[in-house]
Amino acid sequence: MSSVIEVNNLSKSFILSHEGKEAYTALRDVISNRAKKIFSFPGWMKPSEKKSKELFWALKDVNFTIEEGNRIGIIGRNGAGKSTLLKILSRITDITSGSIKIKGRVASLLEVGTGFHPELTGRENIFLNGAILGMSRREIRSQFDAIVDFAEVERFLDTPVKRYSSGMYVRLAFAVAAHLEPEILVVDEVLAVGDAQFQKKCLGKMEDVSNNDGRTVLFVSHNMGVIQQLCNQTLLLKAGRVEGFDKTKVIIDQYISGMQQYDEAYVVNERNAAAKPNHFNRIALTNKANTITSDFNFEENMILDFTFSITNPSNTLQIGIGLNDKYQSRVFTILKPVSFFKNDGTNFHGRLMLPAGLIAPNDYSFAFAIWEKNGRVHDYIDNICSCRIHDTGTDLALYEGSDNGSIIIQPSWLEQ
Amino acid sequence: MAVKNSEQQWSLVIEPGKAGKNYWKDIWRYRELFYILSWRDIKVRYKQTVIGAAWSIIRPVLTTIIFTIVFSKVANMNNPGNAPYALMVFAGMLPWQFFSNALSESSNSLIGNANLITKVYFPRMIIPASSVITSLVDFAISFGILLCMFAWYRYIPSWHILFLPLFIILAFLCAIGIGLYLTAVNVKYRDFRYIIPFIVQFGLYISPVGFSSSVVPEKYRLLYSLNPMAGVIDGFRWCLLGDAINIQSFALSVTITFIFVFIGIYYFRKMEKSFADNI
């Protein structure tokens, strides 16, 4: 086997400027700053007025080599650099230093249905999306029937996709992508959408692609179960560096054991805040005394205290909160419309208490999302507020270490 | 492990700042995307607004009527050529409308396609270029109106009209040169888009749309030709109406157009690398 991707000392930095809350540079600011400079002597400027700019390394000295035909999982906490790595491999952003050598055509699937236009029909969108993903018209035409078949949308081919259900939309979008024939396929967490059956189909397709055709797949996911199922090797990133690259089983164990408690609140970084009009500002997991902690007793209430900003309001905006177990499988999900929350203009505040004596002693983490009802996700953060629930004398305490599920319920026994 | 592979085997080497090594080859490779994006823009434009097509007839016709009344009747200007005043205005309106549409469409095109830019790689120049093509459709519709006007005034254009494609290309280059520059600036400074309508408005009055460029005093002629659209409009009038053309000032306008194309491409390429991070 020969290597298809070789990454040497790859680094990527962003400049974070702490000037203001603007999401982008505005000409008026540039002009007024220049004017200020002209009309003031250098000595007059107070240190605090000087621009504070900070270099942020999204990736630092990353090295790895990927051999042909492997399915590589890429995992890591939020901000570890997973998305940046994918964007670099797909040539969307430039790198700061180092080099990457790639053999073969790379197709990247960072989002389902990139470029889909709601006004165009399913048939038209297949051609549009295919071209955007780098297929030629001839390729699309030869795969057209297979795509339609895979997506199960024959009857709606000539309907504008704005009338599609979200399931149909996702199926069609993934079907186009699944019929790409690049040597290297780069996939972001797009499988998080769609129904279970379709997800299975997609996973099967991805497995086929690499087993039968010897193509290489790079796959980012937070779902350890899927990674375990799909990938034979896994790359673990932590704060922009490679923490491990080995067989999937080895890396997942390393990741889970390293995912120990962090007694701190999630606070949005400026890059994310600037990029997303609707985002979470702060999310903290506290006990009843309002102390941030990650250790709870089984009989203790957990309180989630969070704030978020909405600068691009819409009346279909929803907040979702999910609890994940240590394999990143969802235990439960709570949904609320944004209008439910108290706000002072753009900032919203929510406080949620989870019942005590329900969630089984184990390790968990939370996921938070803001999205629109018809599907667009504005902010999604997972793997935050990780916590451990300690057993303080349940019937299962004796069997610690064995998997007895994620909740303990108090059923009513009839006829005892 | 690197020793195992000789350099020639790699089909792509990504190094800092060298993203544009195969740029023009890539544009050729992505030509289908260019066709399909143009097709999408055209399709969506005429699908979304029922009056989409009507609008591209109403606007030039009304403007022409107003300009004809204001410049010929109110300001008492005459056409030095032998065509009716309204026809002269429309022959100038044709390239101007194309230019101004192309400019506003292309300068907003990257922001409008931000989702593509942050999710897939392709030479970014395809987006503003394909939006200029959309304006070409409006141009074709307006050209149909011109033919109707020819019939109305019983005017038969001379053999000069055979050169029209050359002048359309010139108008296209002019639009794309300035368009690329404005597009890139627009991504960097988001409030720049408020200035663009003003530039277009201003351009309408300093270009010889409502009047013939021969009314400009001789000593200012060369200065006036620094406006690249002056050359394009004069060229159109020469083609369609057989108006006299000042070769010297026309050559200057063409040179300026090519300089704009060069600057536009250069600046766009320079900014392109950071589009995905800035948008």
PDB file of N, CA and C in Angstrom, chain B residues 196-268:
ATOM      1  N   ILE B 196     -21.635  51.008  -3.521  1.00  0.00           N
ATOM      2  CA  ILE B 196     -21.721  50.567  -4.912  1.00  0.00           C
ATOM      3  C   ILE B 196     -22.872  51.222  -5.698  1.00  0.00           C
ATOM      4  N   PRO B 197     -24.093  51.285  -5.149  1.00  0.00           N
ATOM      5  CA  PRO B 197     -25.157  51.966  -5.910  1.00  0.00           C
ATOM      6  C   PRO B 197     -24.786  53.402  -6.237  1.00  0.00           C
ATOM      7  N   PHE B 198     -24.066  54.029  -5.329  1.00  0.00           N
ATOM      8  CA  PHE B 198     -23.647  55.408  -5.563  1.00  0.00           C
ATOM      9  C   PHE B 198     -22.663  55.475  -6.735  1.00  0.00           C
ATOM     10  N   ILE B 199     -21.704  54.536  -6.760  1.00  0.00           N
ATOM     11  CA  ILE B 199     -20.735  54.495  -7.856  1.00  0.00           C
ATOM     12  C   ILE B 199     -21.464  54.331  -9.184  1.00  0.00           C
ATOM     13  N   VAL B 200     -22.455  53.433  -9.193  1.00  0.00           N
ATOM     14  CA  VAL B 200     -23.195  53.169 -10.411  1.00  0.00           C
ATOM     15  C   VAL B 200     -23.972  54.418 -10.850  1.00  0.00           C
ATOM     16  N   GLN B 201     -24.622  55.063  -9.895  1.00  0.00           N
ATOM     17  CA  GLN B 201     -25.395  56.266 -10.166  1.00  0.00           C
ATOM     18  C   GLN B 201     -24.502  57.375 -10.728  1.00  0.00           C
ATOM     19  N   PHE B 202     -23.389  57.544 -10.056  1.00  0.00           N
ATOM     20  CA  PHE B 202     -22.417  58.558 -10.437  1.00  0.00           C
ATOM     21  C   PHE B 202     -21.914  58.268 -11.853  1.00  0.00           C
ATOM     22  N   GLY B 203     -21.610  57.011 -12.094  1.00  0.00           N
ATOM     23  CA  GLY B 203     -21.083  56.597 -13.394  1.00  0.00           C
ATOM     24  C   GLY B 203     -22.044  56.911 -14.522  1.00  0.00           C
ATOM     25  N   LEU B 204     -23.339  56.797 -14.251  1.00  0.00           N
ATOM     26  CA  LEU B 204     -24.352  57.052 -15.277  1.00  0.00           C
ATOM     27  C   LEU B 204     -24.239  58.485 -15.799  1.00  0.00           C
ATOM     28  N   TYR B 205     -23.938  59.424 -14.879  1.00  0.00           N
ATOM     29  CA  TYR B 205     -23.896  60.821 -15.299  1.00  0.00           C
ATOM     30  C   TYR B 205     -22.559  61.222 -15.900  1.00  0.00           C
ATOM     31  N   ILE B 206     -21.478  60.542 -15.479  1.00  0.00           N
ATOM     32  CA  ILE B 206     -20.205  60.926 -16.094  1.00  0.00           C
ATOM     33  C   ILE B 206     -19.940  60.112 -17.354  1.00  0.00           C
ATOM     34  N   SER B 207     -20.814  59.186 -17.689  1.00  0.00           N
ATOM     35  CA  SER B 207     -20.656  58.461 -18.941  1.00  0.00           C
ATOM     36  C   SER B 207     -21.602  59.080 -19.965  1.00  0.00           C
ATOM     37  N   PRO B 208     -21.254  59.008 -21.237  1.00  0.00           N
ATOM     38  CA  PRO B 208     -22.075  59.665 -22.254  1.00  0.00           C
ATOM     39  C   PRO B 208     -23.322  58.856 -22.598  1.00  0.00           C
ATOM     40  N   VAL B 209     -24.208  58.682 -21.600  1.00  0.00           N
ATOM     41  CA  VAL B 209     -25.410  57.882 -21.856  1.00  0.00           C
ATOM     42  C   VAL B 209     -26.533  58.761 -22.409  1.00  0.00           C
ATOM     43  N   GLY B 210     -26.796  59.855 -21.713  1.00  0.00           N
ATOM     44  CA  GLY B 210     -27.909  60.712 -22.106  1.00  0.00           C
ATOM     45  C   GLY B 210     -27.519  61.697 -23.188  1.00  0.00           C
ATOM     46  N   PHE B 211     -26.215  61.778 -23.481  1.00  0.00           N
ATOM     47  CA  PHE B 211     -25.756  62.751 -24.471  1.00  0.00           C
ATOM     48  C   PHE B 211     -24.626  62.120 -25.277  1.00  0.00           C
ATOM     49  N   SER B 212     -24.248  62.742 -26.351  1.00  0.00           N
ATOM     50  CA  SER B 212     -23.147  62.216 -27.151  1.00  0.00           C
ATOM     51  C   SER B 212     -21.829  62.728 -26.575  1.00  0.00           C
ATOM     52  N   SER B 213     -20.799  61.916 -26.613  1.00  0.00           N
ATOM     53  CA  SER B 213     -19.530  62.362 -26.011  1.00  0.00           C
ATOM     54  C   SER B 213     -18.914  63.497 -26.825  1.00  0.00           C
ATOM     55  N   SER B 214     -19.462  63.769 -28.009  1.00  0.00           N
ATOM     56  CA  SER B 214     -18.887  64.862 -28.796  1.00  0.00           C
ATOM     57  C   SER B 214     -19.253  66.231 -28.227  1.00  0.00           C
ATOM     58  N   VAL B 215     -20.207  66.283 -27.271  1.00  0.00           N
ATOM     59  CA  VAL B 215     -20.528  67.574 -26.659  1.00  0.00           C
ATOM     60  C   VAL B 215     -19.476  67.968 -25.626  1.00  0.00           C
ATOM     61  N   VAL B 216     -18.607  67.001 -25.266  1.00  0.00           N
ATOM     62  CA  VAL B 216     -17.549  67.316 -24.311  1.00  0.00           C
ATOM     63  C   VAL B 216     -16.521  68.179 -25.044  1.00  0.00           C
ATOM     64  N   PRO B 217     -16.137  69.327 -24.468  1.00  0.00           N
ATOM     65  CA  PRO B 217     -15.166  70.210 -25.141  1.00  0.00           C
ATOM     66  C   PRO B 217     -13.886  69.453 -25.512  1.00  0.00           C
ATOM     67  N   GLU B 218     -13.324  69.809 -26.655  1.00  0.00           N
ATOM     68  CA  GLU B 218     -12.171  69.110 -27.216  1.00  0.00           C
ATOM     69  C   GLU B 218     -11.030  68.955 -26.210  1.00  0.00           C
ATOM     70  N   LYS B 219     -10.743  70.018 -25.434  1.00  0.00           N
ATOM     71  CA  LYS B 219      -9.571  69.959 -24.550  1.00  0.00           C
ATOM     72  C   LYS B 219      -9.771  68.973 -23.383  1.00  0.00           C
ATOM     73  N   TYR B 220     -11.021  68.642 -23.078  1.00  0.00           N
ATOM     74  CA  TYR B 220     -11.256  67.679 -21.992  1.00  0.00           C
ATOM     75  C   TYR B 220     -11.487  66.268 -22.510  1.00  0.00           C
ATOM     76  N   ARG B 221     -11.444  66.114 -23.835  1.00  0.00           N
ATOM     77  CA  ARG B 221     -11.793  64.810 -24.401  1.00  0.00           C
ATOM     78  C   ARG B 221     -10.954  63.664 -23.835  1.00  0.00           C
ATOM     79  N   LEU B 222      -9.631  63.865 -23.802  1.00  0.00           N
ATOM     80  CA  LEU B 222      -8.759  62.778 -23.341  1.00  0.00           C
ATOM     81  C   LEU B 222      -9.019  62.456 -21.874  1.00  0.00           C
ATOM     82  N   LEU B 223      -9.197  63.532 -21.083  1.00  0.00           N
ATOM     83  CA  LEU B 223      -9.496  63.343 -19.663  1.00  0.00           C
ATOM     84  C   LEU B 223     -10.795  62.541 -19.521  1.00  0.00           C
ATOM     85  N   TYR B 224     -11.750  62.897 -20.375  1.00  0.00           N
ATOM     86  CA  TYR B 224     -13.050  62.236 -20.317  1.00  0.00           C
ATOM     87  C   TYR B 224     -12.935  60.756 -20.672  1.00  0.00           C
ATOM     88  N   SER B 225     -12.008  60.417 -21.561  1.00  0.00           N
ATOM     89  CA  SER B 225     -11.876  59.030 -22.001  1.00  0.00           C
ATOM     90  C   SER B 225     -11.221  58.147 -20.948  1.00  0.00           C
ATOM     91  N   LEU B 226     -10.782  58.759 -19.837  1.00  0.00           N
ATOM     92  CA  LEU B 226     -10.251  57.928 -18.756  1.00  0.00           C
ATOM     93  C   LEU B 226     -11.359  57.051 -18.197  1.00  0.00           C
ATOM     94  N   ASN B 227     -12.584  57.427 -18.421  1.00  0.00           N
ATOM     95  CA  ASN B 227     -13.725  56.593 -18.050  1.00  0.00           C
ATOM     96  C   ASN B 227     -13.857  55.494 -19.103  1.00  0.00           C
ATOM     97  N   PRO B 228     -13.564  54.263 -18.729  1.00  0.00           N
ATOM     98  CA  PRO B 228     -13.542  53.203 -19.735  1.00  0.00           C
ATOM     99  C   PRO B 228     -14.888  53.011 -20.421  1.00  0.00           C
ATOM    100  N   MET B 229     -15.992  53.320 -19.705  1.00  0.00           N
ATOM    101  CA  MET B 229     -17.303  53.130 -20.319  1.00  0.00           C
ATOM    102  C   MET B 229     -17.563  54.145 -21.428  1.00  0.00           C
ATOM    103  N   ALA B 230     -16.850  55.264 -21.398  1.00  0.00           N
ATOM    104  CA  ALA B 230     -17.009  56.253 -22.465  1.00  0.00           C
ATOM    105  C   ALA B 230     -16.613  55.617 -23.793  1.00  0.00           C
ATOM    106  N   GLY B 231     -15.508  54.890 -23.784  1.00  0.00           N
ATOM    107  CA  GLY B 231     -15.053  54.218 -24.998  1.00  0.00           C
ATOM    108  C   GLY B 231     -16.047  53.175 -25.462  1.00  0.00           C
ATOM    109  N   VAL B 232     -16.566  52.385 -24.499  1.00  0.00           N
ATOM    110  CA  VAL B 232     -17.507  51.321 -24.857  1.00  0.00           C
ATOM    111  C   VAL B 232     -18.757  51.921 -25.496  1.00  0.00           C
ATOM    112  N   ILE B 233     -19.284  52.985 -24.870  1.00  0.00           N
ATOM    113  CA  ILE B 233     -20.533  53.582 -25.376  1.00  0.00           C
ATOM    114  C   ILE B 233     -20.314  54.215 -26.751  1.00  0.00           C
ATOM    115  N   ASP B 234     -19.184  54.921 -26.900  1.00  0.00           N
ATOM    116  CA  ASP B 234     -18.858  55.488 -28.218  1.00  0.00           C
ATOM    117  C   ASP B 234     -18.775  54.376 -29.258  1.00  0.00           C
ATOM    118  N   GLY B 235     -18.163  53.279 -28.861  1.00  0.00           N
ATOM    119  CA  GLY B 235     -18.018  52.140 -29.771  1.00  0.00           C
ATOM    120  C   GLY B 235     -19.381  51.589 -30.182  1.00  0.00           C
ATOM    121  N   PHE B 236     -20.278  51.475 -29.217  1.00  0.00           N
ATOM    122  CA  PHE B 236     -21.620  50.971 -29.516  1.00  0.00           C
ATOM    123  C   PHE B 236     -22.325  51.900 -30.510  1.00  0.00           C
ATOM    124  N   ARG B 237     -22.189  53.208 -30.277  1.00  0.00           N
ATOM    125  CA  ARG B 237     -22.877  54.165 -31.162  1.00  0.00           C
ATOM    126  C   ARG B 237     -22.280  54.114 -32.563  1.00  0.00           C
ATOM    127  N   TRP B 238     -20.978  53.876 -32.619  1.00  0.00           N
ATOM    128  CA  TRP B 238     -20.325  53.777 -33.930  1.00  0.00           C
ATOM    129  C   TRP B 238     -20.886  52.557 -34.687  1.00  0.00           C
ATOM    130  N   CYS B 239     -20.997  51.458 -33.931  1.00  0.00           N
ATOM    131  CA  CYS B 239     -21.489  50.214 -34.529  1.00  0.00           C
ATOM    132  C   CYS B 239     -22.924  50.309 -34.998  1.00  0.00           C
ATOM    133  N   LEU B 240     -23.769  50.823 -34.096  1.00  0.00           N
ATOM    134  CA  LEU B 240     -25.207  50.743 -34.337  1.00  0.00           C
ATOM    135  C   LEU B 240     -25.724  51.911 -35.158  1.00  0.00           C
ATOM    136  N   LEU B 241     -25.153  53.112 -34.927  1.00  0.00           N
ATOM    137  CA  LEU B 241     -25.724  54.300 -35.540  1.00  0.00           C
ATOM    138  C   LEU B 241     -24.775  54.963 -36.524  1.00  0.00           C
ATOM    139  N   GLY B 242     -23.557  54.459 -36.583  1.00  0.00           N
ATOM    140  CA  GLY B 242     -22.587  55.040 -37.498  1.00  0.00           C
ATOM    141  C   GLY B 242     -22.096  56.410 -37.060  1.00  0.00           C
ATOM    142  N   ASP B 243     -22.185  56.720 -35.726  1.00  0.00           N
ATOM    143  CA  ASP B 243     -21.666  57.986 -35.228  1.00  0.00           C
ATOM    144  C   ASP B 243     -20.147  58.017 -35.372  1.00  0.00           C
ATOM    145  N   ALA B 244     -19.605  59.215 -35.492  1.00  0.00           N
ATOM    146  CA  ALA B 244     -18.158  59.347 -35.597  1.00  0.00           C
ATOM    147  C   ALA B 244     -17.506  58.933 -34.287  1.00  0.00           C
ATOM    148  N   ILE B 245     -16.293  58.406 -34.382  1.00  0.00           N
ATOM    149  CA  ILE B 245     -15.609  57.986 -33.166  1.00  0.00           C
ATOM    150  C   ILE B 245     -14.225  58.602 -33.161  1.00  0.00           C
ATOM    151  N   ASN B 246     -13.828  59.116 -31.998  1.00  0.00           N
ATOM    152  CA  ASN B 246     -12.503  59.700 -31.852  1.00  0.00           C
ATOM    153  C   ASN B 246     -11.523  58.585 -31.492  1.00  0.00           C
ATOM    154  N   ILE B 247     -10.689  58.191 -32.478  1.00  0.00           N
ATOM    155  CA  ILE B 247      -9.820  57.023 -32.296  1.00  0.00           C
ATOM    156  C   ILE B 247      -8.898  57.180 -31.088  1.00  0.00           C
ATOM    157  N   GLN B 248      -8.365  58.391 -30.916  1.00  0.00           N
ATOM    158  CA  GLN B 248      -7.415  58.621 -29.831  1.00  0.00           C
ATOM    159  C   GLN B 248      -8.044  58.344 -28.466  1.00  0.00           C
ATOM    160  N   SER B 249      -9.219  58.949 -28.252  1.00  0.00           N
ATOM    161  CA  SER B 249      -9.824  58.765 -26.929  1.00  0.00           C
ATOM    162  C   SER B 249     -10.370  57.350 -26.786  1.00  0.00           C
ATOM    163  N   PHE B 250     -10.791  56.755 -27.908  1.00  0.00           N
ATOM    164  CA  PHE B 250     -11.260  55.374 -27.824  1.00  0.00           C
ATOM    165  C   PHE B 250     -10.117  54.455 -27.396  1.00  0.00           C
ATOM    166  N   ALA B 251      -8.942  54.640 -28.001  1.00  0.00           N
ATOM    167  CA  ALA B 251      -7.779  53.814 -27.655  1.00  0.00           C
ATOM    168  C   ALA B 251      -7.437  53.964 -26.177  1.00  0.00           C
ATOM    169  N   LEU B 252      -7.566  55.199 -25.693  1.00  0.00           N
ATOM    170  CA  LEU B 252      -7.267  55.433 -24.278  1.00  0.00           C
ATOM    171  C   LEU B 252      -8.245  54.658 -23.386  1.00  0.00           C
ATOM    172  N   SER B 253      -9.533  54.705 -23.746  1.00  0.00           N
ATOM    173  CA  SER B 253     -10.538  53.977 -22.960  1.00  0.00           C
ATOM    174  C   SER B 253     -10.253  52.483 -22.940  1.00  0.00           C
ATOM    175  N   VAL B 254      -9.861  51.941 -24.110  1.00  0.00           N
ATOM    176  CA  VAL B 254      -9.572  50.512 -24.181  1.00  0.00           C
ATOM    177  C   VAL B 254      -8.377  50.165 -23.294  1.00  0.00           C
ATOM    178  N   THR B 255      -7.350  51.017 -23.348  1.00  0.00           N
ATOM    179  CA  THR B 255      -6.172  50.773 -22.508  1.00  0.00           C
ATOM    180  C   THR B 255      -6.575  50.756 -21.040  1.00  0.00           C
ATOM    181  N   ILE B 256      -7.373  51.758 -20.645  1.00  0.00           N
ATOM    182  CA  ILE B 256      -7.812  51.837 -19.252  1.00  0.00           C
ATOM    183  C   ILE B 256      -8.592  50.570 -18.887  1.00  0.00           C
ATOM    184  N   THR B 257      -9.439  50.098 -19.798  1.00  0.00           N
ATOM    185  CA  THR B 257     -10.201  48.883 -19.525  1.00  0.00           C
ATOM    186  C   THR B 257      -9.263  47.719 -19.210  1.00  0.00           C
ATOM    187  N   PHE B 258      -8.236  47.569 -20.043  1.00  0.00           N
ATOM    188  CA  PHE B 258      -7.320  46.452 -19.804  1.00  0.00           C
ATOM    189  C   PHE B 258      -6.548  46.616 -18.500  1.00  0.00           C
ATOM    190  N   ILE B 259      -6.227  47.866 -18.164  1.00  0.00           N
ATOM    191  CA  ILE B 259      -5.561  48.088 -16.879  1.00  0.00           C
ATOM    192  C   ILE B 259      -6.486  47.667 -15.741  1.00  0.00           C
ATOM    193  N   PHE B 260      -7.776  48.025 -15.876  1.00  0.00           N
ATOM    194  CA  PHE B 260      -8.748  47.634 -14.842  1.00  0.00           C
ATOM    195  C   PHE B 260      -8.846  46.112 -14.729  1.00  0.00           C
ATOM    196  N   VAL B 261      -8.860  45.427 -15.881  1.00  0.00           N
ATOM    197  CA  VAL B 261      -8.939  43.964 -15.855  1.00  0.00           C
ATOM    198  C   VAL B 261      -7.742  43.400 -15.109  1.00  0.00           C
ATOM    199  N   PHE B 262      -6.574  43.957 -15.416  1.00  0.00           N
ATOM    200  CA  PHE B 262      -5.356  43.468 -14.787  1.00  0.00           C
ATOM    201  C   PHE B 262      -5.397  43.696 -13.273  1.00  0.00           C
ATOM    202  N   ILE B 263      -5.735  44.914 -12.873  1.00  0.00           N
ATOM    203  CA  ILE B 263      -5.800  45.231 -11.436  1.00  0.00           C
ATOM    204  C   ILE B 263      -6.857  44.363 -10.760  1.00  0.00           C
ATOM    205  N   GLY B 264      -8.009  44.226 -11.408  1.00  0.00           N
ATOM    206  CA  GLY B 264      -9.105  43.435 -10.842  1.00  0.00           C
ATOM    207  C   GLY B 264      -8.662  42.020 -10.557  1.00  0.00           C
ATOM    208  N   ILE B 265      -8.042  41.381 -11.556  1.00  0.00           N
ATOM    209  CA  ILE B 265      -7.613  39.991 -11.378  1.00  0.00           C
ATOM    210  C   ILE B 265      -6.536  39.902 -10.311  1.00  0.00           C
ATOM    211  N   TYR B 266      -5.596  40.842 -10.352  1.00  0.00           N
ATOM    212  CA  TYR B 266      -4.490  40.803  -9.399  1.00  0.00           C
ATOM    213  C   TYR B 266      -5.010  40.915  -7.961  1.00  0.00           C
ATOM    214  N   TYR B 267      -5.870  41.905  -7.748  1.00  0.00           N
ATOM    215  CA  TYR B 267      -6.357  42.143  -6.400  1.00  0.00           C
ATOM    216  C   TYR B 267      -7.240  40.992  -5.924  1.00  0.00           C
ATOM    217  N   PHE B 268      -8.070  40.499  -6.832  1.00  0.00           N
ATOM    218  CA  PHE B 268      -8.964  39.390  -6.485  1.00  0.00           C
ATOM    219  C   PHE B 268      -8.143  38.167  -6.079  1.00  0.00           C
TER     220      PHE B 268
END
